[in-house]
Amino acid sequence: MRRRFARSAPILLRAFVVAALVAFLFRPELFRPLLAPLCDPGQPVIYDRASLLSLTLSHLTTVAIAIGAATMVSVGLAILVTRPIGVEFLPLSRSIVNIGQTFPPVAVLALAVPIVGFGEKPTLIALFLYGLLPIFENALTGLTSLPPEVVDAANGMGMTETQRLWKVEAPLALPVILEGVRLSAVIGLATATIGSTVAAKGLGEVIIAGLLSNNLAFVVQGGVVVAMLAVTLYEALSGVERIFARRAGRFAKTEQA
């Protein structure tokens, strides 16, 4: 019984987090009694300047676009530098993807606003640059740590370099690449809150409104939703990663056989 409960406890906890998040986004007024003690009398308890659901969707959309673009660029660079024609570009590629880690997101926002203006664009630029390094390094690791016997088997079958890349290397490296995407997505989800300082739509708007009005209930609402989204996204991407890892394991055994 104890073992069964231990196995089911994480699943129940994840289900509870998702259910609480959905309930809060669609019916935030249900949580009014919990949040009321956090604000002064007369202050609004539930953020009402915009729908929490619409702000959450805008937040997720911004992160998805930025991380999607970062994934395409990072994986493309990793593929290039692992080919004979692009090996010499590895130092340059590392310098490019390190730009986002060299400048803090706030600094990137400050530099981007005079160029592209206020709104979502500066946030997209900051998240894109910040997401490059983890995805690139994981893609590079995945493509350079393949089992030699599998690569030899592909070469023995007469595959061209392009065929070997898409039919052998990519499927085997995908779980490692997804690990980098997961890391960048979770970091980006939290980092995107600062986008509201430059008028980007997102959950940072709720937190900033709470700080400006000294309303702790608003700050908690924005912070808790971001935290729950991060946990949910992390678990979802981890599940996808495990699925592809099992497929990659079976694929490697098949190729070796």
mmCIF file of C-alpha atoms in Angstrom, residues 5-252:
data_model
loop_
_atom_site.group_PDB
_atom_site.id
_atom_site.type_symbol
_atom_site.label_atom_id
_atom_site.label_comp_id
_atom_site.label_asym_id
_atom_site.label_seq_id
_atom_site.Cartn_x
_atom_site.Cartn_y
_atom_site.Cartn_z
ATOM 1 C CA PHE A 5 0.926 5.550 -2.592
ATOM 2 C CA ALA A 6 4.561 6.581 -3.107
ATOM 3 C CA ARG A 7 4.241 5.904 -6.832
ATOM 4 C CA SER A 8 0.936 7.736 -7.165
ATOM 5 C CA ALA A 9 1.809 10.727 -4.952
ATOM 6 C CA PRO A 10 3.783 12.635 -7.648
ATOM 7 C CA ILE A 11 0.985 12.086 -10.163
ATOM 8 C CA LEU A 12 -1.620 13.328 -7.694
ATOM 9 C CA LEU A 13 0.513 16.362 -6.875
ATOM 10 C CA ARG A 14 0.889 17.249 -10.564
ATOM 11 C CA ALA A 15 -2.843 16.840 -11.101
ATOM 12 C CA PHE A 16 -3.542 19.090 -8.116
ATOM 13 C CA VAL A 17 -1.209 21.803 -9.427
ATOM 14 C CA VAL A 18 -2.822 21.737 -12.879
ATOM 15 C CA ALA A 19 -6.344 21.738 -11.427
ATOM 16 C CA ALA A 20 -5.535 24.636 -9.081
ATOM 17 C CA LEU A 21 -3.966 26.604 -11.934
ATOM 18 C CA VAL A 22 -6.956 26.088 -14.241
ATOM 19 C CA ALA A 23 -9.403 26.995 -11.456
ATOM 20 C CA PHE A 24 -7.487 30.151 -10.603
ATOM 21 C CA LEU A 25 -7.279 31.307 -14.225
ATOM 22 C CA PHE A 26 -10.951 30.716 -15.017
ATOM 23 C CA ARG A 27 -12.497 31.496 -11.610
ATOM 24 C CA PRO A 28 -10.053 33.649 -9.630
ATOM 25 C CA GLU A 29 -12.843 34.965 -7.424
ATOM 26 C CA LEU A 30 -13.016 31.548 -5.764
ATOM 27 C CA PHE A 31 -9.642 32.333 -4.165
ATOM 28 C CA ARG A 32 -10.691 35.732 -2.823
ATOM 29 C CA PRO A 33 -10.890 34.549 0.834
ATOM 30 C CA LEU A 34 -7.279 33.304 0.647
ATOM 31 C CA LEU A 35 -5.947 36.510 -0.906
ATOM 32 C CA ALA A 36 -7.995 39.094 1.014
ATOM 33 C CA PRO A 37 -5.707 39.140 4.095
ATOM 34 C CA LEU A 38 -2.764 40.098 1.854
ATOM 35 C CA CYS A 39 -4.088 43.544 0.905
ATOM 36 C CA ASP A 40 -5.272 46.602 2.792
ATOM 37 C CA PRO A 41 -8.994 47.302 3.300
ATOM 38 C CA GLY A 42 -10.464 48.978 0.246
ATOM 39 C CA GLN A 43 -7.859 47.595 -2.144
ATOM 40 C CA PRO A 44 -9.007 45.200 -4.898
ATOM 41 C CA VAL A 45 -8.192 41.585 -4.040
ATOM 42 C CA ILE A 46 -8.326 40.051 -7.525
ATOM 43 C CA TYR A 47 -6.441 41.744 -10.351
ATOM 44 C CA ASP A 48 -9.135 43.230 -12.593
ATOM 45 C CA ARG A 49 -7.324 45.462 -15.086
ATOM 46 C CA ALA A 50 -7.081 42.522 -17.478
ATOM 47 C CA SER A 51 -8.136 38.885 -17.488
ATOM 48 C CA LEU A 52 -5.594 36.617 -15.808
ATOM 49 C CA LEU A 53 -6.327 34.030 -18.491
ATOM 50 C CA SER A 54 -5.591 36.452 -21.347
ATOM 51 C CA LEU A 55 -2.398 37.632 -19.643
ATOM 52 C CA THR A 56 -1.306 34.011 -19.173
ATOM 53 C CA LEU A 57 -1.943 33.199 -22.831
ATOM 54 C CA SER A 58 0.000 36.284 -23.922
ATOM 55 C CA HIS A 59 2.837 35.311 -21.578
ATOM 56 C CA LEU A 60 2.990 31.762 -22.939
ATOM 57 C CA THR A 61 2.779 32.967 -26.546
ATOM 58 C CA THR A 62 5.747 35.295 -26.073
ATOM 59 C CA VAL A 63 7.823 32.516 -24.508
ATOM 60 C CA ALA A 64 6.817 30.000 -27.194
ATOM 61 C CA ILE A 65 7.777 32.333 -30.067
ATOM 62 C CA ALA A 66 11.126 33.283 -28.518
ATOM 63 C CA ILE A 67 12.130 29.743 -27.532
ATOM 64 C CA GLY A 68 10.919 28.359 -30.863
ATOM 65 C CA ALA A 69 13.149 30.813 -32.726
ATOM 66 C CA ALA A 70 16.061 30.114 -30.363
ATOM 67 C CA THR A 71 15.630 26.372 -30.943
ATOM 68 C CA MET A 72 15.774 26.697 -34.721
ATOM 69 C CA VAL A 73 18.880 28.895 -34.633
ATOM 70 C CA SER A 74 20.690 26.876 -31.942
ATOM 71 C CA VAL A 75 20.016 23.479 -33.501
ATOM 72 C CA GLY A 76 20.921 24.836 -36.928
ATOM 73 C CA LEU A 77 24.252 26.106 -35.599
ATOM 74 C CA ALA A 78 24.905 22.805 -33.797
ATOM 75 C CA ILE A 79 24.274 20.850 -36.985
ATOM 76 C CA LEU A 80 26.552 23.186 -38.950
ATOM 77 C CA VAL A 81 29.515 22.920 -36.575
ATOM 78 C CA THR A 82 29.243 19.129 -36.352
ATOM 79 C CA ARG A 83 29.613 18.782 -40.134
ATOM 80 C CA PRO A 84 33.083 18.728 -41.701
ATOM 81 C CA ILE A 85 32.307 21.938 -43.586
ATOM 82 C CA GLY A 86 31.466 23.865 -40.408
ATOM 83 C CA VAL A 87 33.869 22.600 -37.751
ATOM 84 C CA GLU A 88 35.983 25.759 -37.947
ATOM 85 C CA PHE A 89 32.920 27.869 -37.053
ATOM 86 C CA LEU A 90 32.516 26.270 -33.593
ATOM 87 C CA PRO A 91 34.320 29.072 -31.665
ATOM 88 C CA LEU A 92 32.313 31.726 -33.533
ATOM 89 C CA SER A 93 29.040 29.876 -32.858
ATOM 90 C CA ARG A 94 29.843 29.638 -29.149
ATOM 91 C CA SER A 95 30.524 33.374 -29.076
ATOM 92 C CA ILE A 96 27.181 34.085 -30.738
ATOM 93 C CA VAL A 97 25.085 31.945 -28.387
ATOM 94 C CA ASN A 98 26.925 33.347 -25.357
ATOM 95 C CA ILE A 99 25.744 36.876 -26.114
ATOM 96 C CA GLY A 100 22.472 36.296 -24.264
ATOM 97 C CA GLN A 101 24.289 35.109 -21.153
ATOM 98 C CA THR A 102 26.766 38.010 -21.277
ATOM 99 C CA PHE A 103 24.081 40.696 -21.056
ATOM 100 C CA PRO A 104 21.306 40.413 -18.432
ATOM 101 C CA PRO A 105 17.769 40.431 -19.896
ATOM 102 C CA VAL A 106 17.118 43.840 -18.357
ATOM 103 C CA ALA A 107 20.123 45.264 -20.217
ATOM 104 C CA VAL A 108 18.919 43.693 -23.467
ATOM 105 C CA LEU A 109 15.514 45.308 -22.963
ATOM 106 C CA ALA A 110 17.151 48.679 -22.358
ATOM 107 C CA LEU A 111 19.200 48.361 -25.542
ATOM 108 C CA ALA A 112 16.321 47.019 -27.644
ATOM 109 C CA VAL A 113 13.656 49.590 -26.748
ATOM 110 C CA PRO A 114 15.320 52.521 -28.586
ATOM 111 C CA ILE A 115 15.643 50.313 -31.671
ATOM 112 C CA VAL A 116 12.313 48.444 -31.850
ATOM 113 C CA GLY A 117 10.185 50.468 -29.437
ATOM 114 C CA PHE A 118 8.060 49.396 -26.497
ATOM 115 C CA GLY A 119 5.854 46.310 -26.477
ATOM 116 C CA GLU A 120 6.478 42.646 -27.130
ATOM 117 C CA LYS A 121 9.468 42.929 -29.491
ATOM 118 C CA PRO A 122 12.124 43.841 -26.876
ATOM 119 C CA THR A 123 10.965 40.945 -24.698
ATOM 120 C CA LEU A 124 11.153 38.539 -27.630
ATOM 121 C CA ILE A 125 14.706 39.668 -28.366
ATOM 122 C CA ALA A 126 15.782 39.240 -24.725
ATOM 123 C CA LEU A 127 14.205 35.793 -24.369
ATOM 124 C CA PHE A 128 15.577 34.668 -27.728
ATOM 125 C CA LEU A 129 19.148 35.621 -26.825
ATOM 126 C CA TYR A 130 18.820 34.189 -23.322
ATOM 127 C CA GLY A 131 17.568 30.849 -24.652
ATOM 128 C CA LEU A 132 20.305 30.197 -27.214
ATOM 129 C CA LEU A 133 23.093 28.807 -25.042
ATOM 130 C CA PRO A 134 21.351 25.876 -23.255
ATOM 131 C CA ILE A 135 19.774 24.617 -26.467
ATOM 132 C CA PHE A 136 22.971 24.962 -28.497
ATOM 133 C CA GLU A 137 25.152 23.176 -25.935
ATOM 134 C CA ASN A 138 22.653 20.335 -25.540
ATOM 135 C CA ALA A 139 22.255 19.974 -29.299
ATOM 136 C CA LEU A 140 26.037 19.939 -29.679
ATOM 137 C CA THR A 141 26.362 17.297 -26.950
ATOM 138 C CA GLY A 142 23.615 15.164 -28.468
ATOM 139 C CA LEU A 143 25.105 15.240 -31.949
ATOM 140 C CA THR A 144 28.693 14.559 -30.828
ATOM 141 C CA SER A 145 28.042 11.799 -28.280
ATOM 142 C CA LEU A 146 26.300 9.258 -30.499
ATOM 143 C CA PRO A 147 27.237 5.569 -30.099
ATOM 144 C CA PRO A 148 30.086 4.971 -32.605
ATOM 145 C CA GLU A 149 28.708 1.552 -33.558
ATOM 146 C CA VAL A 150 25.415 3.132 -34.613
ATOM 147 C CA VAL A 151 27.178 5.697 -36.786
ATOM 148 C CA ASP A 152 29.344 2.961 -38.282
ATOM 149 C CA ALA A 153 26.240 0.905 -39.020
ATOM 150 C CA ALA A 154 24.664 3.873 -40.816
ATOM 151 C CA ASN A 155 27.807 4.396 -42.859
ATOM 152 C CA GLY A 156 27.913 0.684 -43.640
ATOM 153 C CA MET A 157 24.376 0.892 -45.012
ATOM 154 C CA GLY A 158 25.593 3.444 -47.538
ATOM 155 C CA MET A 159 23.739 6.455 -46.088
ATOM 156 C CA THR A 160 24.769 9.887 -47.257
ATOM 157 C CA GLU A 161 25.675 12.506 -44.645
ATOM 158 C CA THR A 162 22.240 14.093 -44.952
ATOM 159 C CA GLN A 163 20.452 10.762 -44.631
ATOM 160 C CA ARG A 164 22.549 9.850 -41.596
ATOM 161 C CA LEU A 165 21.736 13.190 -39.981
ATOM 162 C CA TRP A 166 17.960 12.942 -40.291
ATOM 163 C CA LYS A 167 17.500 9.183 -40.019
ATOM 164 C CA VAL A 168 20.078 8.378 -37.320
ATOM 165 C CA GLU A 169 21.732 11.337 -35.607
ATOM 166 C CA ALA A 170 18.663 13.539 -35.117
ATOM 167 C CA PRO A 171 16.437 10.814 -33.579
ATOM 168 C CA LEU A 172 19.209 9.803 -31.170
ATOM 169 C CA ALA A 173 20.130 13.365 -30.220
ATOM 170 C CA LEU A 174 16.521 14.563 -29.836
ATOM 171 C CA PRO A 175 16.115 13.698 -26.112
ATOM 172 C CA VAL A 176 19.240 15.689 -25.241
ATOM 173 C CA ILE A 177 18.102 18.597 -27.417
ATOM 174 C CA LEU A 178 14.707 18.576 -25.710
ATOM 175 C CA GLU A 179 16.443 18.810 -22.349
ATOM 176 C CA GLY A 180 17.996 22.092 -23.456
ATOM 177 C CA VAL A 181 14.666 23.326 -24.794
ATOM 178 C CA ARG A 182 13.029 22.468 -21.465
ATOM 179 C CA LEU A 183 15.641 24.411 -19.537
ATOM 180 C CA SER A 184 15.376 27.450 -21.794
ATOM 181 C CA ALA A 185 11.571 27.384 -21.743
ATOM 182 C CA VAL A 186 11.341 27.296 -17.946
ATOM 183 C CA ILE A 187 13.945 30.059 -17.573
ATOM 184 C CA GLY A 188 12.195 32.078 -20.273
ATOM 185 C CA LEU A 189 8.845 31.676 -18.565
ATOM 186 C CA ALA A 190 10.177 33.317 -15.421
ATOM 187 C CA THR A 191 12.286 35.902 -17.250
ATOM 188 C CA ALA A 192 9.354 37.025 -19.407
ATOM 189 C CA THR A 193 7.800 38.741 -16.381
ATOM 190 C CA ILE A 194 10.261 41.634 -16.778
ATOM 191 C CA GLY A 195 8.782 42.277 -20.220
ATOM 192 C CA SER A 196 5.956 44.177 -18.579
ATOM 193 C CA THR A 197 8.443 46.937 -17.727
ATOM 194 C CA VAL A 198 8.490 47.761 -21.449
ATOM 195 C CA ALA A 199 4.709 47.383 -21.931
ATOM 196 C CA ALA A 200 4.663 43.737 -23.069
ATOM 197 C CA LYS A 201 1.494 41.838 -22.178
ATOM 198 C CA GLY A 202 2.116 39.154 -19.601
ATOM 199 C CA LEU A 203 1.888 38.118 -15.982
ATOM 200 C CA GLY A 204 4.602 40.578 -15.013
ATOM 201 C CA GLU A 205 1.905 43.213 -15.381
ATOM 202 C CA VAL A 206 0.127 41.807 -12.331
ATOM 203 C CA ILE A 207 3.314 41.724 -10.248
ATOM 204 C CA ILE A 208 4.339 45.266 -11.196
ATOM 205 C CA ALA A 209 0.837 46.576 -10.464
ATOM 206 C CA GLY A 210 1.052 44.988 -7.023
ATOM 207 C CA LEU A 211 4.459 46.518 -6.326
ATOM 208 C CA LEU A 212 3.358 49.977 -7.446
ATOM 209 C CA SER A 213 0.165 49.912 -5.362
ATOM 210 C CA ASN A 214 1.702 48.054 -2.401
ATOM 211 C CA ASN A 215 -0.849 45.278 -2.944
ATOM 212 C CA LEU A 216 0.682 41.963 -1.912
ATOM 213 C CA ALA A 217 -2.354 40.058 -3.222
ATOM 214 C CA PHE A 218 -1.509 41.115 -6.794
ATOM 215 C CA VAL A 219 2.143 40.186 -6.368
ATOM 216 C CA VAL A 220 1.196 36.749 -5.059
ATOM 217 C CA GLN A 221 -1.274 36.178 -7.895
ATOM 218 C CA GLY A 222 1.278 36.911 -10.600
ATOM 219 C CA GLY A 223 4.089 35.049 -8.854
ATOM 220 C CA VAL A 224 2.054 31.950 -8.050
ATOM 221 C CA VAL A 225 0.666 31.647 -11.596
ATOM 222 C CA VAL A 226 4.171 31.942 -13.088
ATOM 223 C CA ALA A 227 5.505 29.363 -10.622
ATOM 224 C CA MET A 228 2.690 26.913 -11.327
ATOM 225 C CA LEU A 229 3.107 27.389 -15.071
ATOM 226 C CA ALA A 230 6.832 26.711 -14.734
ATOM 227 C CA VAL A 231 6.217 23.490 -12.789
ATOM 228 C CA THR A 232 3.555 22.336 -15.253
ATOM 229 C CA LEU A 233 5.702 23.160 -18.292
ATOM 230 C CA TYR A 234 8.739 21.450 -16.760
ATOM 231 C CA GLU A 235 6.790 18.271 -16.065
ATOM 232 C CA ALA A 236 5.126 18.264 -19.481
ATOM 233 C CA LEU A 237 8.403 18.677 -21.355
ATOM 234 C CA SER A 238 10.060 16.102 -19.098
ATOM 235 C CA GLY A 239 7.361 13.621 -20.095
ATOM 236 C CA VAL A 240 7.918 14.345 -23.785
ATOM 237 C CA GLU A 241 11.652 13.995 -23.257
ATOM 238 C CA ARG A 242 11.241 10.574 -21.602
ATOM 239 C CA ILE A 243 9.064 9.356 -24.483
ATOM 240 C CA PHE A 244 11.695 10.294 -27.064
ATOM 241 C CA ALA A 245 14.481 8.907 -24.880
ATOM 242 C CA ARG A 246 12.770 5.493 -24.855
ATOM 243 C CA ARG A 247 12.272 5.683 -28.617
ATOM 244 C CA ALA A 248 15.922 6.640 -29.092
ATOM 245 C CA GLY A 249 16.991 3.664 -26.970
ATOM 246 C CA ARG A 250 14.923 1.262 -29.036
ATOM 247 C CA PHE A 251 16.150 2.890 -32.244
ATOM 248 C CA ALA A 252 19.802 2.501 -31.185
#
